[in-house]
XYZ file of C-alpha atoms in Angstrom:
540
model
C 130.851 -129.189 -26.238
C 133.120 -130.332 -29.045
C 135.153 -127.520 -30.528
C 134.977 -125.065 -27.615
C 138.487 -124.281 -26.336
C 139.303 -125.099 -22.721
C 140.319 -121.475 -22.065
C 136.881 -119.977 -22.594
C 136.164 -118.009 -19.413
C 133.008 -117.089 -17.536
C 130.617 -119.037 -19.749
C 127.019 -118.052 -18.945
C 124.670 -120.667 -17.608
C 122.354 -120.436 -20.620
C 125.143 -121.753 -22.836
C 124.958 -125.197 -21.226
C 122.860 -126.538 -24.088
C 124.866 -128.235 -26.794
C 124.285 -129.232 -30.366
C 124.138 -132.842 -29.207
C 120.623 -132.189 -27.886
C 119.373 -131.100 -31.261
C 117.411 -133.821 -33.033
C 118.849 -134.684 -36.431
C 116.853 -133.635 -39.437
C 116.830 -135.735 -42.563
C 117.240 -132.655 -44.751
C 120.353 -131.574 -42.821
C 118.944 -128.128 -41.961
C 118.926 -128.908 -38.262
C 122.608 -129.835 -38.307
C 123.479 -126.598 -40.107
C 121.483 -124.578 -37.630
C 123.229 -126.383 -34.752
C 126.613 -125.514 -36.229
C 125.730 -121.830 -36.441
C 124.423 -121.901 -32.874
C 127.665 -123.476 -31.722
C 129.712 -120.696 -33.337
C 127.477 -118.118 -31.693
C 128.011 -119.760 -28.325
C 131.771 -119.736 -28.808
C 131.762 -116.012 -29.623
C 129.535 -115.308 -26.625
C 131.841 -117.253 -24.350
C 134.884 -115.382 -25.603
C 133.121 -112.059 -25.160
C 132.167 -112.941 -21.595
C 135.761 -113.915 -20.874
C 137.058 -110.583 -22.220
C 134.540 -108.702 -20.072
C 135.627 -110.635 -16.983
C 139.270 -109.782 -17.615
C 138.453 -106.109 -18.171
C 136.356 -106.054 -15.009
C 139.228 -107.556 -13.011
C 141.659 -104.932 -14.321
C 139.348 -102.076 -13.385
C 138.790 -103.339 -9.844
C 142.384 -102.828 -8.733
C 142.363 -99.232 -9.996
C 139.398 -98.397 -7.768
C 141.158 -99.633 -4.643
C 142.001 -96.750 -2.253
C 145.657 -95.843 -1.869
C 145.572 -96.444 1.893
C 144.797 -100.135 1.250
C 147.955 -100.722 -0.764
C 151.655 -100.919 0.063
C 154.861 -102.005 -1.605
C 156.815 -105.168 -1.007
C 160.006 -104.951 -2.984
C 159.064 -103.806 -6.463
C 155.514 -105.161 -6.185
C 152.419 -103.176 -5.245
C 150.190 -105.151 -2.866
C 146.532 -104.548 -3.737
C 144.676 -107.066 -1.568
C 144.823 -110.128 0.651
C 143.745 -113.405 -0.920
C 144.088 -115.875 1.960
C 146.054 -116.618 5.112
C 147.284 -119.979 6.383
C 149.355 -121.374 9.219
C 152.692 -120.524 7.624
C 152.123 -117.585 5.285
C 149.702 -115.027 3.878
C 148.976 -114.777 0.153
C 148.466 -111.302 -1.338
C 147.421 -110.055 -4.726
C 150.144 -107.847 -6.218
C 150.854 -105.826 -9.320
C 154.102 -105.063 -11.118
C 154.238 -101.929 -13.273
C 156.955 -101.246 -15.809
C 157.926 -98.805 -18.473
C 155.751 -98.266 -21.493
C 152.556 -99.249 -19.701
C 153.726 -102.771 -18.790
C 151.589 -104.237 -16.012
C 151.053 -107.736 -14.690
C 149.413 -109.212 -11.611
C 150.865 -111.916 -9.377
C 150.186 -113.722 -6.132
C 152.789 -113.133 -3.406
C 153.196 -115.600 -0.567
C 154.709 -113.896 2.508
C 155.928 -115.850 5.519
C 154.305 -114.805 8.815
C 156.212 -112.304 10.945
C 156.235 -114.552 14.031
C 157.794 -117.359 11.963
C 160.382 -115.269 10.118
C 163.003 -115.769 12.855
C 161.869 -119.235 13.980
C 164.336 -122.046 13.473
C 163.679 -124.082 10.336
C 160.804 -122.080 8.855
C 162.979 -119.898 6.669
C 164.781 -122.973 5.315
C 161.475 -124.699 4.612
C 160.282 -121.607 2.802
C 163.382 -121.574 0.623
C 163.025 -125.325 0.021
C 159.553 -124.710 -1.354
C 160.940 -122.056 -3.682
C 163.752 -124.341 -4.833
C 161.436 -127.241 -5.692
C 158.578 -125.202 -7.140
C 160.874 -123.172 -9.387
C 161.924 -126.387 -11.156
C 158.357 -127.441 -11.972
C 156.926 -126.283 -15.280
C 153.450 -127.721 -15.741
C 150.027 -126.156 -16.416
C 148.498 -127.974 -13.422
C 151.081 -126.637 -10.931
C 151.178 -122.985 -9.956
C 154.242 -121.311 -11.490
C 156.846 -119.903 -9.087
C 158.390 -116.813 -10.655
C 160.653 -115.227 -8.045
C 161.910 -115.482 -4.469
C 163.069 -112.432 -2.533
C 162.853 -110.538 0.761
C 162.079 -106.997 1.823
C 162.223 -105.419 5.300
C 162.906 -108.864 6.769
C 159.932 -110.573 5.067
C 160.693 -113.544 2.822
C 158.234 -114.004 -0.017
C 157.550 -116.009 -3.168
C 156.134 -114.492 -6.338
C 153.623 -116.920 -7.854
C 151.338 -117.135 -10.840
C 147.975 -115.556 -10.032
C 145.288 -118.234 -10.351
C 141.879 -116.636 -10.778
C 139.540 -119.120 -9.156
C 138.626 -120.850 -5.889
C 139.965 -123.757 -3.858
C 138.112 -127.057 -3.847
C 137.348 -126.476 -0.163
C 135.667 -123.166 -0.957
C 133.722 -124.903 -3.698
C 132.562 -127.644 -1.318
C 131.583 -125.214 1.428
C 129.603 -123.074 -0.998
C 127.735 -126.066 -2.407
C 127.064 -127.373 1.091
C 125.532 -124.068 2.169
C 123.259 -124.098 -0.852
C 122.062 -127.632 -0.112
C 120.269 -129.085 2.861
C 122.257 -132.367 2.746
C 125.882 -133.366 2.354
C 125.126 -134.544 -1.183
C 125.215 -130.915 -2.271
C 128.936 -130.754 -1.451
C 129.908 -133.297 -4.093
C 130.583 -133.070 -7.806
C 129.110 -135.347 -10.409
C 131.351 -138.319 -11.297
C 132.753 -136.866 -14.508
C 133.569 -133.520 -12.844
C 135.284 -135.230 -9.904
C 137.288 -137.395 -12.291
C 138.354 -134.398 -14.399
C 139.485 -132.406 -11.377
C 141.577 -135.219 -9.897
C 142.966 -136.231 -13.298
C 144.382 -132.717 -13.772
C 145.747 -132.729 -10.226
C 147.416 -136.113 -10.822
C 149.148 -134.795 -13.942
C 150.561 -131.875 -11.999
C 151.503 -134.098 -9.055
C 153.473 -136.394 -11.367
C 155.428 -133.358 -12.597
C 156.301 -132.562 -8.976
C 157.358 -136.143 -8.263
C 159.712 -136.209 -11.248
C 161.592 -132.958 -10.532
C 165.364 -133.284 -11.025
C 168.353 -131.219 -9.870
C 171.049 -129.595 -11.987
C 172.807 -132.952 -12.452
C 169.629 -134.629 -13.669
C 169.137 -136.626 -10.458
C 165.622 -136.993 -9.070
C 164.859 -134.893 -5.996
C 162.428 -137.605 -4.790
C 159.779 -135.059 -3.882
C 156.778 -136.115 -1.783
C 154.044 -133.512 -1.320
C 152.651 -134.814 2.032
C 149.781 -132.289 2.203
C 147.347 -132.993 -0.625
C 143.836 -131.888 0.292
C 140.986 -129.779 -1.117
C 142.637 -126.764 0.549
C 145.700 -127.008 -1.704
C 143.925 -127.584 -5.022
C 142.390 -124.687 -6.957
C 139.839 -124.653 -9.743
C 140.247 -121.594 -11.947
C 137.558 -119.943 -14.032
C 138.634 -121.914 -17.121
C 137.917 -125.269 -15.455
C 141.591 -126.095 -14.880
C 142.785 -127.701 -11.637
C 146.009 -126.264 -10.185
C 148.214 -127.565 -7.378
C 149.035 -124.420 -5.403
C 151.083 -125.288 -2.311
C 154.348 -127.168 -1.798
C 154.975 -125.892 1.718
C 155.318 -129.345 3.331
C 156.966 -131.083 0.394
C 159.879 -133.357 1.281
C 162.819 -133.478 -1.119
C 166.329 -134.859 -1.196
C 168.960 -132.332 -0.129
C 166.517 -129.856 1.376
C 167.756 -127.178 3.792
C 165.000 -127.396 6.400
C 163.832 -130.550 8.125
C 160.611 -131.146 9.995
C 160.914 -132.240 13.590
C 161.426 -135.976 14.045
C 158.342 -137.810 15.304
C 155.866 -135.067 14.309
C 153.017 -135.668 11.857
C 152.953 -133.322 8.877
C 149.767 -132.748 6.934
C 146.044 -133.209 7.515
C 145.033 -136.495 9.122
C 141.852 -137.144 7.065
C 143.945 -137.162 3.864
C 147.111 -138.915 5.057
C 148.258 -142.325 3.911
C 148.531 -145.133 6.493
C 152.340 -145.070 6.319
C 152.373 -141.289 6.771
C 150.248 -141.626 9.913
C 152.828 -144.092 11.264
C 155.674 -141.645 10.438
C 157.230 -144.231 8.138
C 159.389 -143.501 5.060
C 157.315 -142.073 2.202
C 157.411 -142.053 -1.571
C 155.117 -140.978 -4.406
C 152.584 -143.715 -3.589
C 151.726 -141.911 -0.349
C 150.556 -138.900 -2.379
C 148.526 -141.244 -4.620
C 146.629 -142.405 -1.519
C 146.006 -138.799 -0.445
C 144.734 -137.855 -3.899
C 142.435 -140.887 -3.788
C 140.973 -139.542 -0.538
C 140.265 -136.228 -2.292
C 138.609 -138.089 -5.194
C 136.451 -140.075 -2.756
C 135.286 -136.887 -1.021
C 134.472 -135.112 -4.293
C 132.430 -138.083 -5.537
C 130.700 -139.097 -2.279
C 130.464 -135.788 -0.415
C 132.442 -136.795 2.680
C 136.034 -137.864 3.458
C 136.611 -141.629 3.453
C 137.906 -141.907 7.030
C 136.442 -138.897 8.849
C 136.810 -135.139 8.777
C 138.536 -134.545 12.127
C 141.836 -135.256 13.875
C 140.594 -137.887 16.322
C 141.660 -141.445 17.251
C 138.606 -142.759 15.399
C 139.759 -141.179 12.151
C 143.275 -142.503 12.686
C 141.999 -146.032 13.303
C 139.875 -146.079 10.139
C 142.738 -144.641 8.147
C 145.222 -147.287 9.224
C 142.765 -150.112 8.572
C 141.583 -148.703 5.214
C 138.880 -151.364 4.961
C 138.048 -151.814 1.252
C 134.649 -153.384 2.006
C 133.496 -150.363 3.998
C 134.756 -147.983 1.309
C 133.061 -149.976 -1.469
C 129.762 -149.905 0.439
C 129.940 -146.108 0.806
C 130.633 -145.731 -2.925
C 127.639 -147.912 -3.810
C 125.366 -145.969 -1.448
C 126.455 -142.717 -3.131
C 125.695 -144.243 -6.565
C 129.213 -143.692 -7.824
C 129.622 -145.419 -11.237
C 131.680 -148.597 -11.257
C 134.438 -147.202 -13.493
C 135.127 -144.405 -11.000
C 134.705 -146.645 -7.935
C 137.411 -148.988 -9.259
C 139.840 -146.075 -9.562
C 139.036 -144.796 -6.056
C 139.556 -148.209 -4.483
C 142.779 -148.619 -6.451
C 144.142 -145.508 -4.728
C 143.005 -146.332 -1.208
C 144.773 -149.654 -0.737
C 146.432 -150.026 2.649
C 149.657 -151.454 1.211
C 151.591 -149.088 -1.081
C 152.439 -151.913 -3.476
C 148.750 -152.535 -4.187
C 148.001 -148.953 -5.281
C 148.709 -147.092 -8.497
C 152.478 -146.810 -8.433
C 152.630 -143.296 -9.905
C 150.362 -140.282 -10.179
C 150.609 -140.594 -13.976
C 149.137 -144.100 -13.779
C 146.224 -142.701 -11.760
C 145.635 -139.959 -14.371
C 145.713 -142.515 -17.191
C 143.160 -144.688 -15.395
C 140.793 -141.722 -14.991
C 141.194 -140.695 -18.636
C 140.466 -144.249 -19.767
C 137.421 -144.477 -17.524
C 135.961 -141.189 -18.786
C 136.572 -142.196 -22.389
C 134.915 -145.582 -21.882
C 131.954 -143.892 -20.184
C 131.518 -141.495 -23.128
C 132.280 -138.354 -21.140
C 132.685 -135.246 -23.328
C 135.626 -133.378 -21.810
C 134.714 -129.943 -23.143
C 131.280 -130.113 -21.514
C 132.860 -131.090 -18.215
C 135.304 -128.177 -18.328
C 132.482 -125.762 -19.087
C 130.528 -127.008 -16.097
C 133.573 -126.657 -13.851
C 134.206 -123.170 -15.251
C 130.669 -122.099 -14.381
C 131.028 -123.489 -10.863
C 134.302 -121.681 -10.206
C 133.051 -118.391 -11.647
C 129.839 -118.484 -9.612
C 131.622 -119.224 -6.330
C 134.267 -116.544 -6.993
C 131.544 -113.955 -7.500
C 129.818 -115.009 -4.278
C 133.032 -114.672 -2.297
C 133.099 -110.990 -3.212
C 136.082 -108.599 -3.401
C 139.444 -109.196 -1.820
C 140.160 -108.308 1.768
C 142.114 -105.074 2.230
C 145.838 -105.506 2.679
C 147.175 -103.946 5.860
C 150.773 -102.675 5.512
C 153.403 -104.955 7.003
C 155.548 -103.383 9.760
C 159.308 -103.664 9.156
C 160.832 -106.579 11.022
C 163.900 -106.263 13.263
C 165.824 -109.095 11.718
C 169.381 -110.254 11.421
C 168.902 -110.340 7.666
C 169.693 -107.019 5.983
C 167.010 -105.355 3.928
C 167.209 -106.458 0.358
C 167.523 -109.588 -1.658
C 168.662 -112.692 0.149
C 170.980 -113.341 -2.776
C 173.044 -110.334 -1.668
C 173.504 -111.653 1.865
C 176.998 -113.149 2.276
C 176.717 -116.833 3.011
C 179.083 -118.823 5.191
C 180.985 -121.232 3.006
C 183.721 -123.803 3.286
C 183.916 -126.252 6.149
C 181.967 -124.080 8.619
C 179.097 -123.500 6.201
C 178.683 -127.246 5.766
C 178.276 -127.934 9.484
C 174.802 -128.439 10.981
C 173.219 -125.486 12.713
C 173.441 -127.000 16.203
C 177.193 -127.598 15.780
C 177.769 -123.985 14.769
C 175.657 -122.792 17.702
C 177.611 -124.945 20.174
C 180.876 -123.585 18.818
C 179.690 -120.003 19.232
C 178.598 -120.679 22.822
C 181.974 -122.234 23.651
C 183.846 -119.296 22.136
C 181.750 -116.893 24.205
C 182.471 -118.795 27.425
C 186.219 -118.783 26.726
C 186.114 -115.038 26.060
C 184.355 -114.358 29.375
C 186.915 -116.516 31.239
C 189.820 -114.619 29.688
C 188.288 -111.298 30.715
C 187.882 -112.480 34.336
C 191.479 -113.708 34.471
C 192.731 -110.378 33.135
C 190.776 -108.462 35.791
C 192.125 -110.645 38.605
C 195.701 -110.290 37.342
C 195.325 -106.500 37.209
C 194.032 -106.436 40.812
C 197.031 -108.422 42.029
C 199.533 -106.137 40.323
C 197.768 -103.039 41.717
C 197.815 -104.400 45.279
C 201.498 -105.402 45.058
C 202.469 -101.938 43.755
C 200.590 -100.231 46.606
C 202.332 -102.334 49.270
C 205.772 -101.555 47.899
C 205.025 -97.801 48.051
C 203.528 -97.850 51.574
C 206.014 -99.840 53.640
C 209.263 -97.841 52.943
C 207.568 -94.589 53.973
C 206.355 -96.211 57.169
C 209.867 -97.382 58.012
C 211.313 -93.932 57.430
C 208.712 -92.388 59.719
C 209.478 -94.867 62.497
C 213.231 -94.315 62.184
C 212.811 -90.551 62.324
C 210.776 -90.853 65.506
C 213.270 -93.189 67.169
C 216.222 -90.875 66.354
C 214.870 -87.974 68.418
C 216.556 -87.339 71.920
C 214.655 -88.708 74.898
C 213.543 -86.013 77.408
C 214.966 -86.111 80.982
C 212.331 -86.893 83.537
C 212.049 -84.416 86.457
C 211.759 -85.850 89.918
C 208.546 -85.093 91.778
C 209.226 -83.666 95.236
C 206.416 -85.474 97.000
C 206.187 -88.703 94.998
C 209.599 -89.539 93.594
C 208.392 -93.030 92.619
C 205.989 -91.670 89.995
C 208.866 -90.332 87.878
C 210.156 -93.813 87.278
C 206.798 -95.575 87.128
C 206.303 -96.891 83.654
C 202.610 -97.531 84.262
C 201.752 -93.891 84.993
C 199.029 -92.359 82.981
C 199.173 -88.793 81.733
C 195.725 -88.143 82.949
C 196.684 -89.113 86.540
C 199.911 -87.029 86.728
C 199.793 -83.538 88.153
C 200.343 -80.581 85.936
C 203.954 -79.948 85.003
C 205.028 -83.565 85.561
C 206.748 -85.502 82.782
C 207.191 -89.197 82.232
C 210.027 -91.072 80.572
C 209.104 -92.360 77.122
C 208.510 -96.101 76.724
C 210.897 -98.039 74.556
C 209.667 -97.982 70.952
C 208.508 -101.412 69.779
C 208.835 -101.414 65.985
C 207.130 -104.791 65.676
C 203.710 -103.420 66.648
C 202.427 -100.443 64.664
C 200.791 -97.511 66.451
C 197.038 -97.436 66.963
C 196.653 -94.730 64.348
C 198.160 -96.875 61.536
C 196.009 -99.498 59.801
C 197.795 -101.600 57.219
C 195.583 -103.020 54.476
C 195.809 -106.644 53.368
C 197.996 -107.219 50.362
C 195.269 -108.622 48.101
C 192.640 -105.893 48.673
C 192.085 -102.805 46.588
C 193.574 -99.529 47.867
C 191.063 -97.406 49.724
C 190.123 -93.944 48.469
C 192.722 -91.371 49.456
C 195.614 -93.835 49.324
C 197.687 -91.314 47.391
C 197.887 -88.951 50.403
C 201.199 -88.489 52.185
C 201.664 -91.419 54.637
C 203.392 -89.145 57.210
C 200.056 -87.456 57.858
C 198.989 -90.609 59.745
C 201.835 -90.231 62.306
C 202.623 -87.755 65.068
C 206.115 -86.607 65.943
C 205.846 -88.440 69.289
C 203.267 -91.225 69.539
C 203.082 -90.808 73.353
C 202.131 -87.136 73.443
């Protein structure tokens, strides 16, 4: 409807009629009446929008305290959605003087917080998204961490994803045609998305150099339609940019196969034209009701994607009764060769704007229709899921802002992670080797000191024994030969007999003395007096 602002929220269904349907009256009374009706509709729309906002503010107050928790300075009031990399929560920030504002907080999953590369990818998303300032791209407001959880603070978009919109329409219809938008609505949605995508592609760094960003994951899951009829690009999690910290694994496909470009499926170098192809696939699905190459990750889908047969695509567009002006734009996106497509997302948006203008599409009416769709689906989805408190993570990162964590700088900080890890492993191995060498050296010194203390005492004991006077052997009256027999045994001699002592051989130690090897540890009790091991006469 001409004159109705694009930000009119929650427009009732009965306001779909416009003054264009009123038949002109020659007296001009009909036109005047239509103008008054239009003003009434505008006021009604604004009143409905104010009621929706007030209703949203009251809902968070009714939420029980046990379903909320704090993450940093934000109060988490509900869970919006959860994906493969992160969970998105609804949060509220309260300040002095009654200040209050709601945000969306994207929190990386606990099992990925310590995984290699995921933290860097998360910070890359924050770095790129924070430099984008466009109404069709979700605003990134802050990046922080608390209790080991890294999170992004985002603009809260009150609406639904295009996938939720498609699923809802499909459930309400018996055929796949119910999951598609009319041509003007599909064109408006993708035109807004293309404007935001061009803003992402043209992001520059502090020196004014392009970051060469490629989204790589455009799909109905990552595009939202808010209750004002605006399309918003909401996720840059797989975006590739120059100078990024994290890198995806070489040889691994990133994104959703049904919406990839042929060069992305071949893991070839990508540029902005790859995203143009992906956005063309989304436009095809919104207009026809099904993806152009299949809706699963199978070899059949991959084969159709890499061929990208324009004849087959044109036949599907004709069968779905897509108008020629929109079909030309769709086919211009889905060319197999990048050079044959629209070279920028801005060129795609311009082509859609020109086509809608040539077809006589009234943009305000289209936005109202999209607003009604988004509002109806949001109401059917019901309230938010409760937010379960996050357990504190045991992480190497200290609690608090990652900006306060000291970073490794200089030459070491510029080295790749695997080089730093190899250096740490080598240093650890050298440390262990030094400890083992120190232990072995200590053992050798201990053994040498023990030997030097033992042997002089042994020599003194032997000398003292040898210095004693030898007893005189008494002759036996009956067996005089036994007195001089050196082989006599004490057990065989009669009582009172004595034998001459054998010459003392100092080269062979007595049976009672056991000398330890030089290189062994001293046995317990080594500090006892060595003379206790010897008798005054070893032959007694």
